[in-house]
Amino acid sequence: MGSVVEVNPLSRVEGHGSVKVYLEGGRAERVELCLTESPRLFEALLRGRSYAEVPEIVCRICSLCSTVHKVAALRAVEDAFKLTVSRTTQLTRELILHGGQLQSHALHLYCLLLPDLLEVKGVADLAREAPDLLKTGLKLKQVGNLIQEELGGRLIHPVNITLGGLGRRTSRDTLQRLADGIEEILPSCLQALQLFRRSLPFPPLPTPHYLALATAPHSFTGEEFQLDALPGMPVSRYREVVSEWTVPHSHAKSARVAGMVPTVGALARLNLSQAALPGEEPLREALVEVQGQDIRANALAQAIELCRSALAARLLVEELLEHDPADTGRPPHLTPAAGSGTAAYEAPRGVLIHSYSFDASGSCTAADVITPTSLNHLALEENLWALAQALDGSEPALLTGSLERLVRCFDPCISCAVHLVQL
Amino acid sequence: MNKPSLAIAGLTACSGCQLTLLNCEGELQEILERFQVAYFPMGQSDPDRQARYDLALVEGAVSTPGDLATLFHFRNASRLLVAFGTCALFGGIAAQHNRTTPRPKLLEAVYGNGESRPESFPPAPFKNFVSVDAGITGCPPEKGELLQLLGAVLAGTLPAFPHYPVCLECRSRETLCLLLERNQLCLGPVIQAGCNARCPATGIPCEGCRGPVAEANVAQELELLLERGFSREEIERRMSRFTVEWDYGQRR
């Protein structure tokens, strides 16, 4: 007689989800990942809204990634209206995205994942049992957030980065304070490489098909996707390669890219990008270590990116300090016209695509958002299935505990995943 | 003294209010020491659903049968239930079409007509279903207000938040008035303060993320904006981004 073992709710992830393992005679028959976040129907909410409102509304998809959602939406609207932005604006956007990545990776590594390595239940236990490590992680997170708040004017759902420019250019004093903060955390970033090198005691998992954007060093955006060693695929034609469908047990959609099951995020980025930043010699050994690895190495990949973001942020602050004071980033006057635009960014969790169409009055007629967690959905299910099979015959508590830890390796963001799709 | 037990949960939301707690990097460790964290799945495994909670901070709007069950659970199990954030207090971003587009139409636009359409009703604030003991507004909430509330609860009371509009803070910062001097669609006059006029201070009009201030002069705001050439439709659309329940004739 069959039975079901369930992990519900999935804990130490953003959003609501559960995992069900269907057992038949003690053997795992099937695994279901259910992302049960209540849908907010963003794509439908955007229809009929003006182009100016779209980025302000759509960044509310997710709090952890609100900055990259906002920037991707701004870029997609700008693409529709053929609008280019000034150097100050570009630099400010890159810097705030590094702040976002620092905060997100620090949160995931030190608050959500570290308890698995130390075999405690969560952040409240860490405060008691590993207060110094938690303090280090929170300091990293705080500097990431300082960048986000100073540049964005608000910590979550930033307001100062706007269509075509900035509300206000960041002052020299503020930039100097950011530089001091970044300098202070660089040693802790390097320590994270040692801390998160420890891998969870899982059997080997399926080798991923890595998917990431081809980007310049310290940039988060690009014009082409890379999938393993396949030739680059243009972002503007993403609809031809990404296919997605609804599944009955989940509110999120599943996606394949070029017929394959993609894995996106830090591990994929580091496996595909060869670009190096000045000053990253201490990262080399770890960079070699994550090549060709399965999702267990995602934590080390995130630790490498913590270091990279701190290094990149330092460079960007310097460049902003030296950049032409006359370039205030003031947005140009914009006259709406009918058109469509698409932008793709690397969110902390992986590839994020925003695409919109507008009529002649600038009113939104179509919206499409493809999020990293939807792109990872199938890979996550495949990994869960592989692990459930490898642990066949184990105690239910060991099985569910392991599956939950595996979900956390992906750093899923479930509220993001529950609404992609074309209108 | 026993530590007060704390529950933190989310309904239909972006997790931004829960993240605001984790964003109190300087204070988080002390908070985790002074409260007994009984239910906080986003940060701690094995959440205790059977416990009684002294304080429950619940974010999000109510838009599914599951949300409603969770809300009733925390109301029944908690001494103090706090509506945490704009969605919990006013419906928030997901409720903006409640008055204009029927729910099935919105669902169809995203999920099509297939079987996998989730069960969902128009997102609503907590007060439509249960009594709440306090609220922290904002999308996102201000860290300072969250810390004030936690501190007050530890001291056995609840905080008093300002009951005046964003304009008051904006003027005291000597910020240029975007509504009167730049003719922009700024909602400052009718929106609850407490954010220290963050957006106008960076040159961005108030989008109304903190919801209506008590005794808002809504009719006057409408007149000011109509005089400046905004259409009634555009004004209502902007005002409904976070709160749909406006009385456009209200004049206090």
XYZ file of C-alpha atoms in Angstrom:
675
model
C 0.000 0.000 0.000
C 1.380 3.414 -0.996
C 2.056 6.266 1.375
C 3.164 9.886 1.120
C 5.914 11.611 3.067
C 5.610 15.381 3.039
C 7.839 18.320 3.893
C 5.301 21.055 4.588
C 6.020 23.930 4.839
C 9.448 24.093 3.253
C 11.343 26.201 5.753
C 14.221 28.660 5.457
C 13.245 29.538 1.904
C 11.462 32.633 0.678
C 7.759 31.917 0.065
C 5.439 28.943 0.503
C 6.062 25.474 -0.825
C 6.168 21.799 0.031
C 7.690 18.538 -1.202
C 5.774 15.265 -1.428
C 7.426 11.881 -1.825
C 5.078 9.095 -2.930
C 6.239 5.746 -1.546
C 5.206 2.313 -2.771
C 6.277 -0.591 -0.592
C 8.888 1.630 1.073
C 10.410 2.714 -2.263
C 10.170 6.243 -3.630
C 7.853 6.226 -6.640
C 7.563 9.913 -7.430
C 8.522 13.322 -6.013
C 6.444 16.482 -6.364
C 7.625 20.002 -5.667
C 4.557 22.110 -4.905
C 5.037 25.864 -4.954
C 1.842 26.925 -3.233
C 2.388 30.653 -2.899
C -0.907 32.500 -3.374
C -0.819 33.993 -6.856
C -0.830 37.774 -7.171
C -1.375 37.792 -10.953
C 1.142 40.509 -11.723
C 1.060 40.132 -15.475
C -2.692 40.720 -15.366
C -2.336 43.644 -12.934
C -0.039 45.434 -15.378
C -2.391 45.416 -18.343
C -3.687 48.933 -18.971
C -1.146 50.586 -16.640
C 1.094 53.294 -18.024
C 4.726 52.509 -18.918
C 5.858 54.684 -16.004
C 3.914 52.614 -13.481
C 5.077 49.201 -14.697
C 8.491 49.104 -12.935
C 7.008 50.545 -9.712
C 4.342 47.848 -9.552
C 6.301 44.873 -10.835
C 9.210 45.218 -8.387
C 6.697 44.082 -5.749
C 6.883 40.563 -7.190
C 9.619 39.838 -4.687
C 11.246 41.641 -1.803
C 14.569 39.819 -1.926
C 15.052 40.598 -5.604
C 13.062 43.846 -5.779
C 16.087 45.830 -6.984
C 16.884 43.565 -9.923
C 13.189 43.292 -10.828
C 13.001 47.080 -10.867
C 16.141 47.522 -12.977
C 15.125 44.775 -15.429
C 11.669 46.347 -15.814
C 13.156 49.836 -16.326
C 15.538 48.461 -18.945
C 12.743 46.620 -20.767
C 10.600 49.796 -20.882
C 13.628 51.802 -22.035
C 14.257 49.181 -24.715
C 10.673 49.603 -25.942
C 11.141 53.385 -26.246
C 14.761 53.175 -27.519
C 15.961 55.198 -24.556
C 19.607 55.121 -23.472
C 20.833 56.165 -20.023
C 23.847 58.182 -18.895
C 27.059 56.719 -17.501
C 26.185 57.840 -13.942
C 22.882 56.020 -14.214
C 24.525 52.872 -15.571
C 27.162 52.842 -12.846
C 24.574 53.505 -10.139
C 22.417 50.636 -11.390
C 25.379 48.247 -11.450
C 26.428 49.271 -7.963
C 22.958 48.863 -6.476
C 22.678 45.418 -8.095
C 25.936 44.397 -6.413
C 24.456 45.657 -3.152
C 21.410 43.473 -3.830
C 23.556 40.442 -4.573
C 25.623 40.957 -1.417
C 22.520 41.202 0.730
C 20.793 38.242 -0.902
C 23.785 35.874 -0.861
C 24.701 36.884 2.717
C 21.115 36.244 3.830
C 20.999 32.870 2.127
C 24.427 31.689 3.207
C 24.499 32.921 6.803
C 20.858 32.885 7.897
C 19.220 30.133 5.829
C 21.967 27.667 4.829
C 24.516 27.871 7.656
C 22.123 26.141 10.098
C 22.332 23.021 7.856
C 26.126 22.999 8.055
C 26.060 23.441 11.839
C 23.101 21.072 12.263
C 20.832 23.547 14.013
C 17.295 24.557 13.079
C 17.631 28.161 12.059
C 18.586 31.723 12.650
C 17.292 31.809 16.240
C 19.522 28.824 17.089
C 22.484 30.511 15.399
C 22.009 33.562 17.617
C 22.526 31.254 20.613
C 25.048 28.756 19.318
C 27.155 30.558 16.722
C 26.660 34.259 17.513
C 29.990 35.373 16.038
C 29.437 33.677 12.691
C 25.909 35.092 12.510
C 27.261 38.524 13.358
C 29.804 38.284 10.517
C 27.078 37.292 8.073
C 24.775 40.067 9.226
C 27.579 42.594 8.774
C 28.025 41.485 5.134
C 24.289 41.719 4.650
C 24.204 45.150 6.261
C 26.795 46.588 3.856
C 24.873 45.175 0.883
C 21.758 46.824 2.276
C 23.563 50.093 2.951
C 24.413 50.244 -0.767
C 20.810 49.433 -1.674
C 19.310 51.976 0.698
C 21.675 54.861 -0.068
C 21.425 54.441 -3.839
C 17.809 53.339 -3.973
C 16.386 55.786 -1.415
C 14.564 52.850 0.173
C 15.837 49.433 1.185
C 13.226 47.200 -0.440
C 11.423 48.370 -3.606
C 13.963 51.151 -4.388
C 12.590 54.473 -5.678
C 15.624 56.526 -6.650
C 16.422 54.443 -9.748
C 13.871 55.601 -12.296
C 12.984 55.444 -15.954
C 15.879 56.887 -17.971
C 17.873 58.042 -14.957
C 17.972 58.801 -11.274
C 15.900 60.803 -8.825
C 19.113 62.143 -7.350
C 22.807 61.394 -7.892
C 24.507 59.824 -4.861
C 26.640 62.349 -2.958
C 30.416 62.053 -2.560
C 30.092 61.714 1.230
C 27.710 58.803 0.841
C 29.957 57.087 -1.713
C 32.868 57.490 0.664
C 30.869 55.821 3.435
C 30.023 52.959 1.094
C 33.713 52.571 0.210
C 34.570 52.345 3.923
C 31.856 49.740 4.499
C 33.032 47.620 1.558
C 36.660 47.787 2.729
C 35.559 46.593 6.154
C 33.839 43.425 4.868
C 36.417 42.254 2.300
C 38.258 39.986 4.800
C 34.955 38.374 5.907
C 34.019 37.715 2.274
C 37.247 35.766 1.845
C 36.561 33.812 5.059
C 33.184 32.811 3.593
C 35.097 30.854 0.922
C 36.432 28.539 3.635
C 33.190 28.307 5.562
C 30.980 27.335 2.603
C 33.473 24.971 0.976
C 31.996 22.278 3.227
C 29.499 20.324 1.183
C 26.371 18.594 2.460
C 26.758 14.819 2.872
C 24.699 13.918 -0.182
C 25.478 11.358 -2.843
C 26.460 12.936 -6.179
C 23.521 14.622 -7.927
C 22.743 15.049 -11.648
C 25.202 17.190 -13.611
C 23.387 20.445 -14.419
C 22.872 22.171 -17.752
C 24.107 25.609 -16.806
C 22.212 28.627 -18.146
C 23.421 32.223 -17.704
C 23.716 35.510 -19.550
C 26.936 36.423 -21.332
C 27.934 39.528 -19.360
C 30.892 41.872 -19.101
C 32.847 41.694 -15.805
C 30.832 43.253 -12.955
C 27.764 43.676 -15.168
C 24.470 41.847 -14.579
C 22.971 42.195 -18.027
C 23.768 40.912 -21.496
C 22.372 40.414 -24.978
C 22.849 36.640 -25.200
C 22.083 33.532 -23.158
C 24.649 30.816 -22.802
C 23.487 27.236 -22.251
C 26.365 24.833 -21.631
C 28.615 24.950 -24.701
C 25.804 25.746 -27.152
C 26.114 28.847 -29.366
C 24.775 32.053 -27.743
C 21.028 32.705 -28.009
C 19.852 36.327 -28.371
C 17.816 37.659 -25.434
C 15.435 39.470 -27.792
C 14.307 36.096 -29.173
C 13.916 34.355 -25.798
C 10.387 33.201 -26.661
C 11.782 30.902 -29.323
C 13.944 28.986 -26.854
C 12.076 29.131 -23.528
C 9.009 26.910 -23.328
C 6.863 26.811 -20.207
C 3.697 25.134 -19.044
C 1.459 24.882 -16.000
C 1.514 21.784 -13.801
C -1.458 20.636 -11.720
C 0.351 20.335 -8.366
C 2.013 23.737 -8.364
C 1.080 27.402 -8.806
C 4.359 28.041 -10.599
C 5.177 27.064 -14.130
C 7.874 24.740 -15.381
C 10.264 25.737 -18.126
C 12.727 24.194 -20.533
C 15.292 26.073 -22.577
C 16.204 24.760 -26.014
C 14.554 21.506 -24.924
C 16.870 21.067 -21.921
C 16.331 21.340 -18.178
C 18.335 24.424 -17.186
C 20.013 25.314 -13.892
C 20.490 29.034 -13.248
C 22.172 30.992 -10.458
C 25.635 31.499 -8.994
C 26.953 28.040 -9.933
C 25.802 28.389 -13.546
C 27.286 31.884 -13.850
C 30.690 30.793 -12.589
C 30.728 27.790 -14.883
C 29.986 29.838 -17.971
C 31.725 33.163 -17.456
C 35.479 33.446 -17.807
C 35.542 37.182 -17.051
C 37.778 38.087 -14.106
C 37.991 41.229 -12.018
C 41.223 42.841 -10.877
C 42.125 41.716 -7.355
C 40.435 38.329 -7.495
C 43.572 36.155 -7.276
C 42.471 34.753 -3.863
C 39.335 33.376 -5.545
C 41.118 31.259 -8.143
C 41.290 28.020 -6.225
C 37.590 28.154 -5.308
C 36.672 29.071 -8.893
C 38.398 25.926 -10.132
C 36.604 23.910 -7.470
C 33.091 24.798 -8.670
C 33.717 23.910 -12.324
C 31.505 21.082 -13.562
C 29.951 20.561 -10.108
C 26.374 19.741 -9.186
C 24.114 21.985 -7.124
C 25.866 21.108 -3.844
C 28.606 23.534 -4.933
C 26.118 26.426 -5.254
C 26.945 27.653 -1.736
C 30.635 27.959 -2.551
C 29.684 29.669 -5.820
C 27.604 32.188 -3.835
C 30.543 32.772 -1.484
C 32.775 33.480 -4.500
C 30.177 35.938 -5.752
C 30.078 37.652 -2.345
C 33.783 38.393 -2.831
C 33.273 39.400 -6.442
C 30.441 41.766 -5.570
C 32.515 43.419 -2.846
C 35.436 43.860 -5.272
C 33.177 45.112 -8.061
C 31.352 47.486 -5.710
C 34.675 48.975 -4.637
C 35.623 49.620 -8.280
C 32.214 51.084 -9.096
C 32.296 53.451 -6.117
C 35.722 54.696 -7.240
C 34.482 55.216 -10.764
C 31.385 57.083 -9.547
C 33.578 59.314 -7.361
C 35.679 60.248 -10.375
C 32.923 60.458 -12.949
C 31.912 63.782 -14.557
C 29.965 65.840 -11.945
C 27.856 67.361 -14.738
C 26.264 63.953 -15.406
C 23.509 64.091 -12.785
C 21.520 61.197 -14.243
C 18.475 63.428 -14.701
C 15.974 61.473 -16.808
C 15.302 62.800 -20.317
C 11.787 63.785 -21.343
C 10.040 60.752 -22.722
C 7.298 60.658 -25.335
C 5.522 57.311 -25.418
C 5.179 55.414 -28.674
C 3.900 51.957 -29.542
C 6.566 49.297 -29.138
C 7.913 46.274 -27.315
C 11.005 45.836 -25.193
C 12.851 43.024 -23.457
C 15.664 42.939 -20.913
C 17.432 40.070 -19.194
C 19.412 40.332 -15.961
C 21.235 38.004 -13.633
C 19.255 38.131 -10.379
C 21.040 36.648 -7.337
C 19.170 33.395 -8.056
C 19.777 33.424 -11.816
C 18.415 34.564 -15.166
C 15.480 36.972 -15.016
C 13.626 38.185 -18.127
C 11.168 41.085 -18.341
C 9.306 41.859 -21.555
C 6.537 44.398 -22.224
C 4.497 45.831 -25.087
C 2.871 49.267 -25.138
C 0.307 50.979 -27.348
C 0.757 54.485 -28.787
C -0.390 56.127 -25.542
C 2.187 54.171 -23.533
C -0.362 51.863 -21.953
C 0.838 48.314 -21.261
C -0.773 45.740 -23.585
C 1.350 42.687 -22.743
C 3.679 41.688 -19.944
C 5.871 38.646 -19.503
C 8.197 37.936 -16.595
C 10.306 34.784 -16.440
C 11.954 34.276 -13.085
C 14.963 32.223 -11.989
C 12.953 29.929 -9.741
C 10.667 28.955 -12.629
C 13.721 28.254 -14.764
C 15.128 26.090 -11.942
C 11.832 24.343 -11.200
C 12.434 21.199 -13.282
C 16.094 20.879 -12.272
C 15.005 21.105 -8.656
C 12.455 18.318 -9.175
C 15.031 16.176 -10.995
C 17.508 16.629 -8.152
C 14.866 15.806 -5.536
C 13.994 12.653 -7.446
C 17.648 11.615 -7.733
C 18.206 12.173 -4.013
C 14.991 10.364 -3.031
C 16.120 7.341 -5.061
C 19.621 7.427 -3.607
C 18.152 7.497 -0.085
C 15.673 4.704 -0.785
C 14.802 2.785 2.352
C 15.937 5.560 4.716
C 13.949 6.696 7.729
C 11.253 9.221 6.664
C 12.834 11.918 8.876
C 16.227 11.514 7.190
C 14.583 11.522 3.776
C 12.530 14.675 4.333
C 15.384 16.478 6.105
C 17.721 15.759 3.201
C 15.203 16.812 0.567
C 14.590 20.073 2.382
C 18.323 20.785 2.558
C 18.588 20.086 -1.159
C 15.822 22.614 -1.917
C 17.791 25.214 0.071
C 20.911 24.598 -2.056
C 18.987 26.175 -4.945
C 18.103 29.267 -2.874
C 14.586 29.288 -4.327
C 12.446 32.360 -4.222
C 8.961 31.011 -4.393
C 6.962 34.228 -4.465
C 8.902 35.065 -7.642
C 8.091 31.801 -9.279
C 4.353 32.073 -9.012
C 3.562 34.270 -11.943
C 5.309 34.304 -15.128
C 3.452 33.964 -18.337
C 2.307 35.956 -21.269
C -0.935 37.869 -21.240
C 10.713 36.366 33.363
C 9.425 34.204 30.521
C 10.329 35.401 27.070
C 7.315 36.399 24.971
C 6.725 33.870 22.210
C 6.791 35.221 18.692
C 5.223 34.041 15.435
C 6.070 35.517 12.037
C 4.070 34.346 9.052
C 3.094 35.393 5.546
C -0.061 35.177 3.418
C -0.311 36.574 -0.139
C 2.801 38.765 -0.262
C 6.379 39.293 -1.424
C 7.935 38.393 1.979
C 9.178 41.981 2.204
C 7.764 42.531 5.685
C 9.417 39.365 7.009
C 12.591 40.432 5.222
C 12.353 43.782 7.032
C 12.848 41.896 10.302
C 15.908 40.112 8.871
C 17.105 43.492 7.582
C 17.438 44.766 11.160
C 21.016 43.487 11.028
C 22.175 45.510 14.009
C 19.311 44.435 16.262
C 18.389 40.964 15.000
C 20.510 39.020 17.456
C 19.040 40.859 20.412
C 15.512 40.353 19.075
C 16.171 36.610 18.740
C 17.428 36.554 22.331
C 14.607 38.590 23.885
C 11.778 36.691 22.169
C 11.189 32.988 21.976
C 10.817 32.366 18.234
C 8.041 29.783 18.064
C 6.920 30.110 14.446
C 9.067 31.660 11.695
C 9.379 29.217 8.768
C 11.320 31.744 6.683
C 14.145 31.726 9.254
C 13.743 28.666 11.459
C 12.770 25.047 10.673
C 10.173 23.000 12.579
C 7.737 25.864 13.204
C 5.419 25.116 16.128
C 1.789 25.260 14.926
C 0.417 24.089 18.277
C 1.900 26.892 20.401
C 0.195 29.955 21.882
C 1.885 33.145 20.749
C 2.219 36.379 22.690
C 2.815 38.258 19.454
C 2.074 37.261 15.863
C 3.372 39.414 13.008
C 1.521 38.363 9.878
C 2.185 39.884 6.454
C 0.221 39.733 3.219
C -3.317 40.023 1.938
C -5.961 37.309 2.314
C -6.665 35.856 -1.142
C -7.051 32.081 -0.805
C -8.931 29.689 1.498
C -5.514 28.670 2.841
C -4.681 32.296 3.694
C -7.955 32.633 5.558
C -7.347 29.449 7.563
C -3.858 30.690 8.481
C -5.223 34.079 9.528
C -7.891 32.475 11.757
C -5.255 30.192 13.246
C -3.004 33.092 14.241
C -5.941 35.143 15.522
C -7.042 32.271 17.739
C -3.558 31.322 18.905
C -2.173 34.820 19.583
C -2.578 37.395 22.311
C -1.538 40.222 19.975
C -2.109 39.941 16.232
C -0.269 42.558 14.184
C -1.238 43.302 10.576
C 2.311 43.578 9.257
C 2.567 45.816 6.202
C 0.324 47.477 3.666
C -1.111 44.258 2.165
C -2.287 43.090 5.611
C -3.711 46.525 6.469
C -5.195 47.699 3.165
C -5.013 44.839 0.634
C -1.928 46.245 -1.045
C -0.493 45.834 -4.514
C -2.348 42.617 -5.416
C -5.738 44.178 -4.608
C -5.458 47.143 -6.974
C -7.869 45.705 -9.555
C -10.500 44.622 -7.009
C -12.950 47.324 -8.072
C -12.284 47.191 -11.799
C -11.660 43.611 -12.972
C -13.401 40.417 -11.800
C -11.037 37.872 -10.241
C -11.776 35.027 -12.705
C -10.739 37.287 -15.571
C -7.399 38.073 -13.931
C -6.784 34.390 -13.175
C -7.594 33.435 -16.725
C -5.113 35.992 -18.061
C -2.269 34.324 -16.174
C -3.228 30.650 -15.901
C -5.518 30.207 -18.905
C -8.642 28.080 -18.654
C -6.933 24.854 -17.641
C -7.378 22.758 -14.519
C -4.319 24.136 -12.759
C -5.980 27.440 -11.893
C -5.451 28.035 -8.189
C -8.407 28.844 -5.957
C -8.312 32.559 -5.258
C -10.591 35.480 -4.340
C -10.035 39.273 -4.406
C -7.151 40.052 -2.004
C -8.471 41.668 1.181
C -7.064 43.164 4.388
C -7.216 41.335 7.746
C -9.834 43.692 9.170
C -12.433 42.237 6.795
C -12.205 38.925 8.689
C -10.749 39.347 12.181
C -9.934 42.030 14.736
C -6.299 43.097 14.787
C -4.486 44.567 17.773
C -1.977 46.742 15.909
C -0.635 47.496 12.470
C 2.708 48.411 10.948
C 2.125 50.049 7.595
C 4.384 50.458 4.565
C 5.455 48.659 1.402
C 8.029 47.940 2.682
C 7.507 48.752 6.397
C 10.034 51.008 8.101
C 12.565 49.108 10.218
C 12.240 51.782 12.924
C 8.511 51.184 13.333
C 9.020 47.427 13.576
C 11.680 47.926 16.262
C 9.402 50.360 18.130
C 6.655 47.768 18.141
C 8.909 44.948 19.332
C 10.356 47.181 22.060
C 6.913 48.319 23.167
C 5.626 44.730 23.372
C 8.608 43.794 25.544
C 7.665 46.716 27.787
C 4.071 45.497 27.920
C 2.492 48.110 25.687
C 1.962 49.085 22.052
C 3.600 51.998 20.215
C 1.847 55.165 19.061
C 2.578 55.781 15.385
C 2.104 59.222 13.782
C -1.375 60.135 12.525
C -0.431 62.874 10.122
C 0.258 62.939 6.372
C 3.577 62.504 4.545
C 3.478 66.238 3.673
C 4.206 67.150 7.262
C 7.487 65.228 7.258
C 8.248 66.384 3.739
C 7.869 70.061 4.670
C 9.879 69.681 7.837
C 12.730 68.317 5.680
C 12.298 71.452 3.519
C 11.848 69.328 0.402
C 10.525 70.937 -2.759
C 6.759 70.296 -3.016
C 6.363 68.050 -6.052
C 2.583 68.522 -6.140
C 2.335 72.321 -5.904
C 5.677 73.362 -7.382
C 6.254 70.626 -9.979
C 2.644 69.659 -10.775
C 3.374 65.970 -10.201
C 0.880 63.322 -9.107
C 2.056 63.171 -5.493
C -0.172 61.451 -2.923
C 1.625 62.892 0.116
C -1.388 64.893 1.425
C -3.557 61.817 2.012
C -0.951 59.205 2.971
C 0.142 58.107 6.440
C 3.555 59.536 7.493
C 6.343 57.702 9.293
C 8.658 57.174 6.312
C 10.214 60.628 6.739
C 9.047 61.413 3.199
C 11.647 59.093 1.650
C 10.408 59.344 -1.921
C 9.738 63.098 -2.270
C 13.124 63.671 -0.603
C 14.783 61.925 -3.560
C 12.583 63.812 -6.042
C 10.073 60.993 -6.557
C 6.338 61.666 -5.903
C 4.680 59.729 -3.061
C 3.103 56.579 -4.538
C 0.945 55.998 -1.462
C 2.590 52.799 -0.221
C 1.699 53.514 3.441
C -2.062 53.762 2.901
C -4.576 56.452 3.888
C -3.891 58.765 6.817
C -6.709 59.108 9.346
C -9.142 61.874 8.353
C -7.585 62.327 4.909
C -9.052 65.173 2.888
C -9.447 62.995 -0.186
C -11.800 65.330 -2.049
C -9.328 68.211 -1.767
C -6.467 66.040 -3.089
C -8.677 65.062 -6.006
C -9.428 68.719 -6.771
C -5.742 69.700 -6.596
C -4.799 66.953 -9.026
C -7.714 67.620 -11.417
C -6.712 71.316 -11.483
C -3.262 70.212 -12.584
C -4.644 68.397 -15.595
C -4.620 64.781 -14.411
C -7.660 62.785 -15.479
C -10.001 61.331 -12.870
C -9.242 57.885 -14.267
C -5.476 58.302 -13.905
C -5.807 59.674 -10.370
C -8.007 56.798 -9.233
C -5.681 54.289 -10.872
C -2.687 55.720 -9.020
C -4.499 55.997 -5.707
C -5.667 52.386 -5.924
C -2.157 50.952 -6.284
C -2.013 50.032 -2.587
C -5.539 50.786 -1.323
C -8.769 50.446 -3.277
C -11.149 51.453 -0.492
C -10.956 55.244 -0.929
C -13.963 57.477 -0.357
C -13.280 60.110 -3.002
C -15.894 62.425 -1.516
C -14.332 62.384 1.966
C -13.613 65.902 3.242
C -12.608 66.334 6.877
